[in-house]
Structures are given as C-alpha cells and as structure tokens.
Coordinates of C-alpha atoms in Angstrom, one line a residue:
Chain A
X59 CA -23.5 30.3 -10.9
X60 CA -22.8 27.1 -12.9
X61 CA -21.1 24.5 -10.7
X62 CA -20.9 21.7 -13.4
X63 CA -17.5 22.9 -14.8
X64 CA -16.1 22.9 -11.2
X65 CA -17.3 19.4 -10.6
X66 CA -15.9 18.3 -14.0
X67 CA -12.5 19.8 -13.5
X68 CA -12.4 18.3 -10.0
X69 CA -13.1 14.8 -11.3
X70 CA -10.8 15.3 -14.3
X71 CA -7.9 16.4 -12.1
X72 CA -8.4 13.5 -9.7
X73 CA -8.5 11.1 -12.7
X74 CA -5.3 12.3 -14.2
X75 CA -3.4 12.5 -10.9
X76 CA -4.6 9.1 -9.9
X77 CA -3.7 7.6 -13.3
X78 CA -0.2 9.1 -12.9
X79 CA 0.1 7.7 -9.4
X80 CA -0.7 4.2 -10.7
X81 CA 2.7 4.0 -12.5
X82 CA 4.8 6.1 -10.0
X83 CA 3.9 4.3 -6.8
X84 CA 6.6 1.9 -5.7
X85 CA 4.2 -0.4 -3.9
X86 CA 1.9 -2.2 -6.4
X87 CA -1.0 -2.3 -3.8
X88 CA -0.9 1.5 -3.8
X89 CA -0.8 1.4 -7.6
X90 CA -4.0 -0.7 -7.7
X91 CA -5.8 1.5 -5.2
X92 CA -4.9 4.6 -7.4
X93 CA -6.4 2.8 -10.4
X94 CA -9.5 2.4 -8.4
X95 CA -9.6 6.1 -7.6
X96 CA -9.1 6.8 -11.3
X97 CA -12.0 4.6 -12.2
X98 CA -14.1 6.5 -9.7
X99 CA -13.2 9.9 -11.1
X100 CA -14.1 8.7 -14.6
X101 CA -17.4 7.4 -13.5
X102 CA -18.1 10.8 -11.9
X103 CA -17.4 12.4 -15.3
X104 CA -19.7 9.9 -17.1
X105 CA -22.5 10.8 -14.7
X106 CA -22.0 14.4 -15.6
X107 CA -22.6 13.3 -19.3
X108 CA -25.9 11.7 -18.3
X109 CA -24.4 8.2 -18.9
X110 CA -25.4 6.9 -15.5
X111 CA -25.8 3.3 -16.6
X112 CA -22.2 3.2 -18.0
X113 CA -20.8 5.0 -14.9
X114 CA -22.4 2.6 -12.5
X115 CA -21.4 -0.4 -14.5
X116 CA -17.9 0.9 -14.5
X117 CA -17.9 1.0 -10.7
X118 CA -19.7 -2.3 -10.5
X119 CA -17.6 -4.4 -12.9
X120 CA -14.2 -2.8 -12.8
X121 CA -14.0 -1.4 -9.3
X122 CA -16.3 -4.0 -7.6
X123 CA -15.1 -7.1 -9.3
X124 CA -12.0 -6.8 -11.5
X125 CA -10.0 -4.5 -9.2
X126 CA -10.9 -6.6 -6.2
X127 CA -9.3 -9.6 -7.9
X128 CA -6.3 -7.5 -8.9
X129 CA -5.9 -6.3 -5.3
X130 CA -6.3 -9.9 -4.1
X131 CA -3.5 -11.1 -6.4
X132 CA -1.2 -8.2 -5.7
X133 CA -1.6 -8.6 -2.0
X134 CA -0.5 -12.2 -2.2
X135 CA 2.7 -11.3 -4.1
X136 CA 5.7 -10.9 -1.7
X137 CA 8.3 -8.9 -3.6
X138 CA 11.3 -7.2 -2.3
X139 CA 10.4 -3.6 -3.2
X140 CA 13.9 -2.1 -2.7
X141 CA 15.6 -4.2 -5.4
X142 CA 13.0 -3.4 -8.1
X143 CA 14.2 0.0 -9.2
X144 CA 17.8 -0.8 -10.0
X145 CA 17.6 -0.9 -13.8
X146 CA 15.5 2.3 -14.0
X147 CA 18.2 4.7 -15.4
X148 CA 19.7 2.0 -17.6
X149 CA 16.5 1.2 -19.4
X150 CA 15.2 4.7 -19.5
X151 CA 16.3 5.7 -23.0
X152 CA 15.1 2.5 -24.5
X153 CA 11.7 2.8 -22.8
X154 CA 11.3 6.5 -23.7
X155 CA 11.8 5.6 -27.4
X156 CA 9.2 2.8 -27.2
X157 CA 6.7 5.1 -25.4
X158 CA 7.1 7.9 -28.0
X159 CA 6.6 5.4 -30.8
X160 CA 3.5 4.0 -29.1
X161 CA 2.0 7.4 -28.6
X162 CA 2.7 8.3 -32.2
X163 CA 1.0 5.2 -33.5
X164 CA -2.0 5.6 -31.2
X165 CA -2.5 9.3 -32.3
X166 CA -2.2 8.4 -36.0
X167 CA -4.5 5.4 -35.8
X168 CA -7.3 6.4 -33.4
X169 CA -6.7 10.2 -33.3
X170 CA -9.7 12.5 -33.6
X171 CA -9.0 13.3 -37.2
X172 CA -9.6 9.6 -38.2
X173 CA -13.3 10.0 -37.2
X174 CA -13.8 13.5 -38.5
X175 CA -13.9 14.9 -35.0
X176 CA -11.5 17.9 -35.3
X177 CA -14.1 19.9 -33.4
X178 CA -16.1 18.1 -30.6
X179 CA -19.4 19.9 -29.9
X180 CA -20.5 20.4 -26.3
X181 CA -22.7 17.4 -25.3
X182 CA -26.4 18.3 -25.4
X183 CA -28.1 18.8 -22.0
X184 CA -30.7 16.0 -21.7
X185 CA -34.2 16.5 -20.2
X186 CA -34.6 15.4 -16.6
X187 CA -36.5 12.3 -17.4
X188 CA -33.9 11.1 -19.9
X189 CA -32.8 7.5 -19.2
X190 CA -29.4 6.4 -20.5
X191 CA -30.3 2.8 -19.7
X192 CA -33.3 2.7 -22.0
X193 CA -31.3 4.4 -24.8
X194 CA -28.4 2.1 -24.5
X195 CA -30.6 -1.0 -24.4
X196 CA -32.6 0.0 -27.4
X197 CA -29.5 0.7 -29.5
X198 CA -27.6 -2.4 -28.2
X199 CA -30.4 -4.9 -28.9
X200 CA -31.5 -3.5 -32.3
X201 CA -28.7 -1.8 -34.4
X202 CA -25.9 -3.7 -32.7
X203 CA -27.6 -7.0 -31.9
X204 CA -25.2 -9.1 -34.0
X205 CA -21.9 -7.4 -32.9
X206 CA -23.2 -7.7 -29.3
X207 CA -23.9 -11.4 -29.5
X208 CA -20.7 -12.1 -31.4
X209 CA -18.7 -10.3 -28.7
X210 CA -20.6 -12.3 -26.0
X211 CA -19.8 -15.6 -27.8
X212 CA -16.1 -14.7 -28.1
X213 CA -15.9 -13.8 -24.4
X214 CA -17.6 -17.1 -23.5
X215 CA -15.1 -19.0 -25.7
X216 CA -12.3 -17.1 -23.9
X217 CA -13.6 -18.1 -20.5
X218 CA -13.9 -21.8 -21.5
X219 CA -10.4 -21.7 -23.1
X220 CA -8.8 -20.1 -20.0
X221 CA -10.4 -22.7 -17.7
X222 CA -9.3 -25.6 -19.9
X223 CA -5.8 -24.3 -20.3
X224 CA -5.2 -23.5 -16.6
X225 CA -7.2 -26.3 -14.9
X226 CA -5.2 -29.4 -14.2
X227 CA -7.2 -31.9 -12.3
X228 CA -5.2 -33.5 -9.5
X229 CA -4.5 -37.2 -10.0
X230 CA -5.6 -38.5 -6.6
X231 CA -8.2 -36.0 -5.6
X232 CA -10.5 -36.7 -2.8
X233 CA -13.9 -35.3 -3.6
X234 CA -16.7 -35.1 -1.0
X235 CA -20.0 -36.1 -2.5
X236 CA -22.5 -34.2 -0.4
X237 CA -25.4 -36.3 -1.3
X238 CA -23.6 -39.4 0.0
X239 CA -22.6 -37.6 3.1
X240 CA -26.1 -36.6 3.9
X241 CA -27.5 -40.0 3.0
X242 CA -25.6 -42.0 5.7
X243 CA -27.5 -44.3 8.0
X244 CA -26.6 -45.1 11.5
X245 CA -26.3 -48.8 10.7
X246 CA -23.4 -48.1 8.3
X247 CA -21.1 -46.8 11.0
X248 CA -22.5 -47.9 14.4
X249 CA -22.8 -51.5 15.4
X250 CA -24.6 -52.3 18.5
X251 CA -23.2 -55.5 20.1
X252 CA -25.1 -57.5 22.6
X253 CA -22.5 -58.5 25.1
X254 CA -23.5 -61.5 27.2
X255 CA -23.6 -60.5 30.8
X256 CA -20.8 -62.0 32.9
X257 CA -21.6 -64.8 35.2
X258 CA -21.2 -63.9 38.8
X259 CA -18.6 -66.1 40.4
X260 CA -18.4 -65.4 44.2
X261 CA -15.4 -67.8 44.5
X262 CA -13.2 -65.6 42.2
X263 CA -13.5 -62.6 44.5
X264 CA -12.3 -64.5 47.5
X265 CA -15.8 -65.0 48.9
X266 CA -16.5 -61.2 49.0
X267 CA -20.0 -60.2 47.8
Chain B
X285 CA -28.9 31.7 -6.0
X286 CA -31.2 31.7 -3.0
X287 CA -33.3 28.7 -4.3
X288 CA -30.1 26.8 -4.9
X289 CA -28.9 27.4 -1.4
X290 CA -32.3 26.3 -0.1
X291 CA -32.1 23.2 -2.3
X292 CA -28.7 22.2 -1.1
X293 CA -29.6 23.0 2.5
X294 CA -32.8 20.8 2.2
X295 CA -30.7 17.9 0.9
X296 CA -28.2 18.3 3.7
X297 CA -30.9 18.2 6.3
X298 CA -32.4 15.1 4.7
X299 CA -28.9 13.4 4.7
X300 CA -28.4 14.4 8.4
X301 CA -31.8 12.9 9.4
X302 CA -31.1 9.6 7.5
X303 CA -27.6 9.3 9.0
X304 CA -28.6 10.1 12.6
X305 CA -31.6 7.8 12.5
X306 CA -29.5 5.1 10.9
X307 CA -26.8 5.4 13.6
X308 CA -29.4 5.2 16.4
X309 CA -30.9 2.2 14.7
X310 CA -27.5 0.5 14.6
X311 CA -26.9 1.3 18.2
X312 CA -30.2 -0.3 19.2
X313 CA -29.7 -3.2 16.8
X314 CA -26.7 -4.2 18.8
X315 CA -28.8 -4.1 21.9
X316 CA -31.6 -6.1 20.2
X317 CA -29.1 -8.6 19.0
X318 CA -27.7 -9.2 22.5
X319 CA -31.2 -9.5 23.9
X320 CA -32.5 -11.9 21.1
X321 CA -29.4 -14.1 21.2
X322 CA -29.7 -14.0 25.0
X323 CA -33.3 -15.2 25.0
X324 CA -32.4 -17.9 22.4
X325 CA -29.8 -19.2 24.8
X326 CA -32.1 -18.9 27.8
X327 CA -30.3 -15.8 29.2
X328 CA -31.7 -12.4 29.8
X329 CA -29.1 -10.3 28.0
X330 CA -28.0 -6.8 29.1
X331 CA -30.3 -5.5 31.8
X332 CA -28.1 -3.3 34.1
X333 CA -27.6 0.1 32.4
X334 CA -30.8 2.1 32.5
X335 CA -34.4 0.6 32.6
X336 CA -34.4 -2.9 31.1
X337 CA -30.8 -2.2 29.9
X338 CA -32.0 0.3 27.4
X339 CA -29.0 2.6 27.9
X340 CA -26.5 -0.2 27.2
X341 CA -25.8 0.8 23.6
X342 CA -25.1 4.4 24.8
X343 CA -22.6 3.0 27.3
X344 CA -21.0 0.9 24.7
X345 CA -20.5 3.8 22.3
X346 CA -19.0 5.9 25.1
X347 CA -16.7 3.1 26.0
X348 CA -15.5 2.6 22.4
X349 CA -15.0 6.3 21.8
X350 CA -12.8 6.6 25.0
X351 CA -10.5 3.7 24.1
X352 CA -7.1 4.3 22.8
X353 CA -6.6 4.1 19.1
X354 CA -3.6 1.8 18.6
X355 CA -1.9 1.9 15.2
X356 CA 0.6 -1.0 14.8
X357 CA 4.1 0.3 14.0
X358 CA 4.7 -2.1 11.1
X359 CA 1.3 -1.4 9.5
X360 CA 0.7 0.8 6.5
X361 CA -0.6 3.7 8.5
X362 CA -2.4 5.7 5.8
X363 CA -4.4 2.6 4.5
X364 CA -4.9 1.4 8.1
X365 CA -6.7 4.6 9.0
X366 CA -8.6 4.9 5.7
X367 CA -10.0 1.3 5.6
X368 CA -12.7 1.8 8.2
X369 CA -13.7 5.1 6.6
X370 CA -14.2 3.2 3.3
X371 CA -16.4 0.6 5.0
X372 CA -18.6 3.1 6.8
X373 CA -18.7 5.5 3.8
X374 CA -20.0 2.9 1.3
X375 CA -22.4 1.5 3.9
X376 CA -24.1 4.9 4.6
X377 CA -23.9 6.2 1.0
X378 CA -26.1 3.4 -0.3
X379 CA -29.0 4.8 1.7
X380 CA -29.3 7.8 -0.7
X381 CA -31.6 5.9 -3.0
X382 CA -33.7 3.9 -0.6
X383 CA -37.4 5.0 -0.9
X384 CA -39.0 5.3 2.5
X385 CA -42.5 6.2 1.3
X386 CA -44.3 7.4 -1.9
X387 CA -42.4 10.6 -2.1
X388 CA -39.8 10.3 0.8
X389 CA -36.6 9.4 -1.0
X390 CA -33.4 11.4 -1.0
X391 CA -32.5 10.7 -4.6
X392 CA -35.0 9.0 -6.9
X393 CA -32.4 8.1 -9.5
X394 CA -33.0 6.2 -12.7
X395 CA -30.5 3.4 -12.1
X396 CA -31.2 3.1 -8.3
X397 CA -30.8 -0.7 -8.2
X398 CA -27.5 -0.5 -10.0
X399 CA -26.3 2.2 -7.6
X400 CA -27.1 0.0 -4.6
X401 CA -25.4 -3.0 -6.2
X402 CA -22.3 -1.0 -7.1
X403 CA -21.9 0.4 -3.6
X404 CA -22.5 -2.9 -1.9
X405 CA -19.8 -4.4 -4.0
X406 CA -17.4 -1.7 -2.8
X407 CA -17.8 -2.6 0.9
X408 CA -15.2 -5.4 0.4
X409 CA -12.5 -2.8 -0.2
X410 CA -12.6 -1.7 3.4
X411 CA -12.2 -5.3 4.6
X412 CA -9.4 -6.1 2.1
X413 CA -7.4 -2.9 2.8
X414 CA -7.8 -3.3 6.5
X415 CA -6.5 -6.9 6.4
X416 CA -3.5 -6.0 4.2
X417 CA -2.6 -2.7 6.0
X418 CA -2.6 -4.4 9.4
X419 CA 0.4 -6.5 8.5
X420 CA -1.0 -9.3 10.6
X421 CA -1.5 -12.9 9.5
X422 CA -4.9 -13.4 11.0
X423 CA -6.1 -10.1 9.5
X424 CA -4.7 -11.1 6.1
X425 CA -6.4 -14.4 6.2
X426 CA -9.7 -12.8 7.2
X427 CA -9.4 -10.3 4.3
X428 CA -8.6 -12.9 1.7
X429 CA -11.5 -15.0 2.8
X430 CA -13.8 -12.0 2.8
X431 CA -12.7 -11.0 -0.7
X432 CA -13.1 -14.5 -2.2
X433 CA -16.5 -14.9 -0.5
X434 CA -17.9 -11.6 -1.5
X435 CA -16.8 -11.9 -5.2
X436 CA -18.4 -15.3 -5.4
X437 CA -21.7 -14.2 -3.9
X438 CA -21.9 -11.0 -5.8
X439 CA -22.5 -13.0 -9.0
X440 CA -25.5 -14.8 -7.5
X441 CA -26.7 -11.5 -6.1
X442 CA -26.4 -9.7 -9.4
X443 CA -28.4 -12.4 -11.2
X444 CA -31.1 -12.2 -8.6
X445 CA -31.3 -8.4 -9.2
X446 CA -31.4 -9.0 -13.0
X447 CA -34.6 -11.1 -12.4
X448 CA -36.2 -8.2 -10.5
X449 CA -35.2 -5.7 -13.2
X450 CA -36.7 -7.9 -15.9
X451 CA -39.9 -8.4 -13.9
X452 CA -40.4 -4.7 -13.2
X453 CA -38.9 -3.5 -16.5
X454 CA -37.0 -0.7 -14.7
X455 CA -33.9 0.1 -12.6
X456 CA -35.7 2.7 -10.6
X457 CA -36.6 1.5 -7.1
X458 CA -39.9 3.5 -6.9
X459 CA -41.0 2.0 -10.3
X460 CA -40.1 -1.5 -9.0
X461 CA -42.3 -0.9 -5.9
X462 CA -45.2 0.4 -8.0
X463 CA -44.9 -2.6 -10.3
X464 CA -45.7 -4.8 -7.2
X465 CA -48.9 -3.0 -6.3
X466 CA -52.0 -5.1 -5.6
X467 CA -51.5 -6.7 -2.2
X468 CA -49.5 -9.5 -0.6
X469 CA -49.9 -12.0 -3.4
X470 CA -48.7 -9.5 -6.0
X471 CA -45.4 -8.8 -4.4
X472 CA -42.4 -10.4 -6.2
X473 CA -41.5 -12.8 -3.4
X474 CA -44.0 -15.3 -4.9
X475 CA -43.1 -15.3 -8.7
X476 CA -39.5 -14.7 -7.9
X477 CA -39.2 -17.1 -5.0
X478 CA -35.9 -18.7 -6.0
X479 CA -34.4 -15.3 -6.7
X480 CA -35.7 -14.0 -3.4
X481 CA -34.1 -16.9 -1.4
X482 CA -30.9 -16.6 -3.4
X483 CA -30.7 -12.9 -2.8
X484 CA -31.4 -13.4 0.9
X485 CA -28.6 -16.0 1.3
X486 CA -26.2 -13.8 -0.8
X487 CA -27.1 -10.8 1.3
X488 CA -26.2 -12.6 4.5
X489 CA -23.0 -13.8 2.9
X490 CA -22.2 -10.2 1.6
X491 CA -22.5 -8.8 5.1
X492 CA -20.2 -11.5 6.6
X493 CA -22.8 -12.6 9.1
X494 CA -23.4 -16.0 10.6
X495 CA -23.6 -18.6 9.2
X496 CA -21.2 -17.1 6.6
X497 CA -18.9 -15.2 8.9
X498 CA -15.6 -17.0 8.1
X499 CA -14.0 -13.6 7.5
X500 CA -14.1 -12.9 11.2
X501 CA -14.6 -16.4 12.5
X502 CA -13.6 -15.9 16.2
X503 CA -12.7 -19.5 16.8
X504 CA -10.3 -19.7 13.8
X505 CA -9.0 -16.2 13.1
X506 CA -9.4 -14.4 16.5
X507 CA -11.4 -11.6 14.9
X508 CA -10.3 -11.8 11.2
X509 CA -9.7 -8.6 9.3
X510 CA -10.2 -6.2 12.2
X511 CA -8.1 -8.0 14.7
X512 CA -5.6 -5.1 14.9
X513 CA -8.2 -2.4 15.2
X514 CA -9.3 -0.7 18.5
X515 CA -11.4 2.1 19.8
X516 CA -13.1 4.3 17.2
X517 CA -11.7 2.5 14.2
X518 CA -13.1 -0.8 15.4
X519 CA -16.4 1.0 16.1
X520 CA -16.6 2.1 12.5
X521 CA -16.2 -1.5 11.2
X522 CA -18.9 -2.5 13.6
X523 CA -21.2 0.3 12.5
X524 CA -20.6 -0.6 8.8
X525 CA -21.5 -4.2 9.4
X526 CA -24.7 -3.4 11.1
X527 CA -25.6 -0.6 8.7
X528 CA -25.2 -3.1 5.9
X529 CA -27.4 -5.6 7.7
X530 CA -30.2 -3.0 7.8
X531 CA -29.5 -2.1 4.2
X532 CA -29.8 -5.6 2.9
X533 CA -33.0 -6.0 4.9
X534 CA -34.3 -2.8 3.4
X535 CA -33.4 -3.9 -0.2
X536 CA -35.1 -7.3 0.3
X537 CA -38.2 -5.4 1.6
X538 CA -38.2 -3.1 -1.5
X539 CA -37.4 -5.7 -4.2
X540 CA -39.4 -8.7 -3.1
X541 CA -42.0 -7.4 -0.5
X542 CA -43.3 -4.3 -2.0
X543 CA -41.4 -1.6 0.0
X544 CA -43.9 0.8 1.5
X545 CA -46.9 -0.9 0.0
X546 CA -49.7 -2.1 2.3
X547 CA -50.1 -5.8 2.6
X548 CA -53.9 -5.4 2.8
X549 CA -54.2 -3.8 -0.6
X550 CA -57.1 -5.4 -2.6
X551 CA -58.7 -7.1 0.4
X552 CA -62.2 -5.7 0.8
X553 CA -62.6 -5.4 4.5
X554 CA -59.0 -4.7 5.6
X555 CA -57.9 -2.2 2.9
X556 CA -60.0 0.8 4.1
X557 CA -59.4 -0.2 7.7
X558 CA -55.6 0.2 7.3
X559 CA -55.6 2.9 4.7
X560 CA -54.5 5.5 7.3
X561 CA -51.2 3.7 8.1
X562 CA -48.3 5.6 6.4
X563 CA -46.2 3.6 4.0
X564 CA -43.1 4.2 6.1
X565 CA -44.6 1.9 8.9
X566 CA -45.1 -1.0 6.5
X567 CA -41.6 -0.5 5.2
X568 CA -40.1 -0.5 8.7
X569 CA -42.2 -3.6 9.7
X570 CA -41.0 -5.5 6.7
X571 CA -37.4 -4.4 7.3
X572 CA -37.6 -5.4 10.9
X573 CA -38.6 -8.9 10.1
X574 CA -35.5 -9.5 8.0
X575 CA -33.3 -7.8 10.6
X576 CA -34.8 -10.1 13.2
X577 CA -34.0 -13.1 10.9
X578 CA -30.4 -12.0 10.8
X579 CA -30.3 -12.3 14.6
X580 CA -32.3 -15.5 14.6
X581 CA -29.9 -17.1 12.2
X582 CA -27.0 -16.0 14.3
X583 CA -28.5 -17.6 17.3
X584 CA -29.4 -20.9 15.7
X585 CA -27.1 -21.8 12.8
X586 CA -23.6 -23.2 13.1
X587 CA -20.8 -21.6 10.9
X588 CA -20.4 -23.0 7.4
X589 CA -17.1 -24.5 6.5
X590 CA -15.2 -22.5 3.9
X591 CA -15.4 -24.9 1.0
X592 CA -19.1 -25.4 1.7
X593 CA -19.7 -21.7 1.4
X594 CA -17.9 -21.7 -2.0
X595 CA -19.9 -24.7 -3.1
X596 CA -23.2 -23.1 -2.1
X597 CA -22.4 -19.9 -4.0
X598 CA -21.0 -21.3 -7.2
X599 CA -22.8 -24.6 -7.6
X600 CA -26.2 -24.0 -6.2
X601 CA -27.2 -20.3 -6.1
X602 CA -25.8 -19.3 -9.5
X603 CA -27.4 -22.1 -11.5
X604 CA -30.7 -21.6 -9.6
X605 CA -30.8 -17.9 -10.4
X606 CA -29.7 -18.4 -14.0
X607 CA -32.6 -20.9 -14.6
X608 CA -35.1 -18.6 -13.0
X609 CA -34.0 -15.7 -15.1
X610 CA -35.1 -17.7 -18.1
X611 CA -38.4 -18.5 -16.5
X612 CA -39.0 -14.9 -15.6
X613 CA -38.1 -13.9 -19.2
X614 CA -40.8 -16.3 -20.6
X615 CA -43.3 -15.1 -18.0
X616 CA -42.8 -11.5 -18.9
X617 CA -42.9 -12.3 -22.6
X618 CA -46.3 -14.1 -22.2
X619 CA -47.7 -11.6 -19.7
X620 CA -48.3 -14.2 -17.1
X621 CA -51.2 -13.0 -14.9
X622 CA -51.5 -11.6 -12.3
X623 CA -47.9 -10.3 -11.9
X624 CA -46.8 -9.5 -15.4
X625 CA -50.1 -8.8 -17.1

C-alpha cells in the first residue's frame, strides 16, 4: 500500500482550503494564521518532493519570521470589523472583471505552455542518501552565481533604501551612551563634605547636660 | 505490510519513550529549579512532600490538572485554546532529530539543524496567539514584547548556526558531532567561541528566561502573555518553556560540546579508562550543565531593561557573529589545524 498519495492529497487539500480561508475570514488575524497553515501544507508537499532544504527554509523564513511580523502588525491594528463589508456587493462586478483579466494574463504569460510543459512527468524518486541541500548549493554557487549575487545586492539596496526612506531621526533625541554610563566614578556624583562638629554650649540648653 | 506496521510501531514506541522521559525531566527540572534557587537564596526549597520533597512535582502536576480551566468570555475561544497546544507541540516536535548516542536518534535527517531552527522559531506563535486571544492588555503587552524579542534574537541565533554549518560542512547533526571527534580541545566551543557565547545568550532570550524574561516580567506585566490562563492550559505553557530550556541545552551540547562524544578522547591514560561509558551519559552530563546554568542565571542576574535587550541583540550579538562567520570561512578555506584540517 502506497501512502504517499494520501499524504500528498491531505497536504494539498489543507493548502487549498487554508489559502481560500485567507481571503474569506473577516478577521485579518485569522487570515494571517490561515496563511501560516497554507505555508505549512506547502512545505509538507515540498518534503514529499525531496526538497527538504526549501521546505524548511519556507517554514523558517516565511512562517518563523515574515508571518510573525505580519501577525505583529495586524494585531496592533484596531479596525471596526463590522463596517468593513459594506461595499462588497457594490464593488463585486468590477472586482470580478479585474480578477478574470488577471487570471487570463497570468495563464498566457507564465502558463505551462510557455515553458514547453504540456505534460509534467512524475518527479523521479531519489535514493535515500540524496541531499537536496548539496544539490541546491552546488547549482546556486556555480551556474547561477552571478544572478544569485545580483539578487543579493538588489535586496541589500532595497533594505538600505527602506531604512533611509522611513527613518526620521528625532530632533531632540536623548541617547544613552552605555560606555559613558559604565565609566562613571563616584567622585562625579557624590561629594563628601567634612562638616565641622558643633561646639557644645551648655548655656544654650538652659544648663542641662 | 507486516514490516511497515512494525516500522511504524517502532517509531511510535520511540516517540512515546522520548515524550514520557522528557515530561518527567521537565517535572523534576521545576523541582531542581526551586531547590537551586532556594539554596542560592539561603533557603532549603520544597522539602515537605515525600522524602527530601522529591514528590513535590507530582503534587504540583495533580494540583494543576485539578484546577478549573477558565476561558475569558471576551476572548477568542478557538485561538485561546489552541495557543498552548502550539507552544507544547513545537517544543516537543523538535526532539525528533536530537541524537542521543551513536545510533540512538529518532530521525537522522539531512537538514536536522535547519529543522531545529525552524521549529524553535515557531514557538513564538503560541505566545503571540495567546497574548492576542486573551483580550487582555497585560497579555497583549507580553506577547508583543516576546515577538519583538524572539525575532531580534533569531537573527543572531541563525548566524551562530551558520558558523557551525560551515565548520562541519553539513546540516546533519550526527555529522556535526562526528566532525568534532578528538577530545575536549577539538570540540567547536574553542574555535567557535564567540558563536557559542552568542548562541547561548540567544538561546536564553528565545526561551524567555531570566535575565531576558520581559515577556512575562512579573513585576511589570503580572505574568505577561499567559496571565489569563489557568489549570491545564497554564501547565502546557509551563511545560513548553521548560522543554525548550532542555532543548536549547541539548542543542548547545551537540553543536559546541560534541554531543555524545567522550571528553577524554585522545588522552592516553583516561580514554581506555572511560571507554565503557555510553555516549548518552556524556550527552546528559553536558546537557545538565547548561540546564543548571539556566537556573544559576535565574538566581543571580537582574532582569534586563527592554531597550538593553534590543541593543544587545542587534548591536552586539549580530555584528560579533557576522565577523566570526568570516573568520570561520577563512579558517575552513585554509584548513586550520587541528579543527578544520
């Protein structure tokens, strides 16, 4: 009995249902969590294809980092959910036309025929000691070394640009300089004063000792 | 068909053994923590239930299981219930790839180190969802702090792991252990010292333990993200936190202290003398040291202020790890003896 198709259809069904839920949930937090579930199901399918490196990176980068930030931001939004569905029927025809056009464009531009893939063969079953990581690394750093580095540079430029565009330094910022804080000496803040002791004057107390 | 059933049954039994031993270890870790912190503060700690207080964790578990599970009416009930399950699920699932001895490992997968890192980065979901679903301000603050903290420290943690991957030339945990063979001075803690220290600090921050426990900071946020939880659901968060502590200790022992390798390897007189000791014992001893350090830190360090945590993560740990990755790259390229020869 081959269980692989059962596992595949399970993950595929979860992925499709979760992806559908992303756009149908009213609450955006639920939407983000459904997206997380969809990523998970996809990484399960990738593991079935012996692409364990990509599958784990998907979980690590998208689920572990990107979606956490998404969730972080969405949780901070405080939107009145009831009023957000009012224009649904009004905009429906317009939206439907745009969606149809988008789907048509995507199919004509990156459909399977563009790549000569009218018939996709079943992926070959790899031997047990096959390492997807080694394969990917050897291709990425030899055949695709230049595209890889160009992509890396573009991403770095994007990070720097985003920081410069969004970062406005406050005018009167008060920065703590840790080295200065640690480097303080007692003499800078504490002054020991030698007070002269008061003269005893028995007469002032009315003669009492 | 029969062999498949036997295979699946064998795996299930292994999973059961790991989970049961782990939960017992967690129960006695809470006991050990109270004892160690007690002695640090010149107290005796729990000593009433059973001999030397040894049955205290059992009593605690029974108490927690018998408490009422309160679900706040204004909370998001589905997510409120599922959050502790996510926490404990990711904490236990990570143990699948931990090698306990030369052959004793549940799943000796190729990308074991990535699997560990992926699952440890998922733990924050439990915290984040719990904080949001509780519909409580303290819980929300705790969750936001936890999320910001764990995202910041994941980067430093990832870079530390990159250094280990480069040094060992593999993502497989058993291969990483084998690459450290040759005794105490061949383990990666020495050539990868800055990465080891960074990973250790990041690990403590990832598990939200003192001195980085701002996510639950009792004196500021009551109990942080799990303030609305009671009974079994609270117990699950508690279990997840302690399981993660043991997990981080195990990962440090594997990546930087040679896992199940004997420390006396290569020493003429001692190597044959200790050859009979199973690798599991060395592994547990190394793990126990780092677990003890967790309790030691808790007993002695004051809590970091929030901005200091961020500064440490972004401005100190990440640059240190980045520089050391370059150093390791050069060392591997030039086959620096004795580690990378």
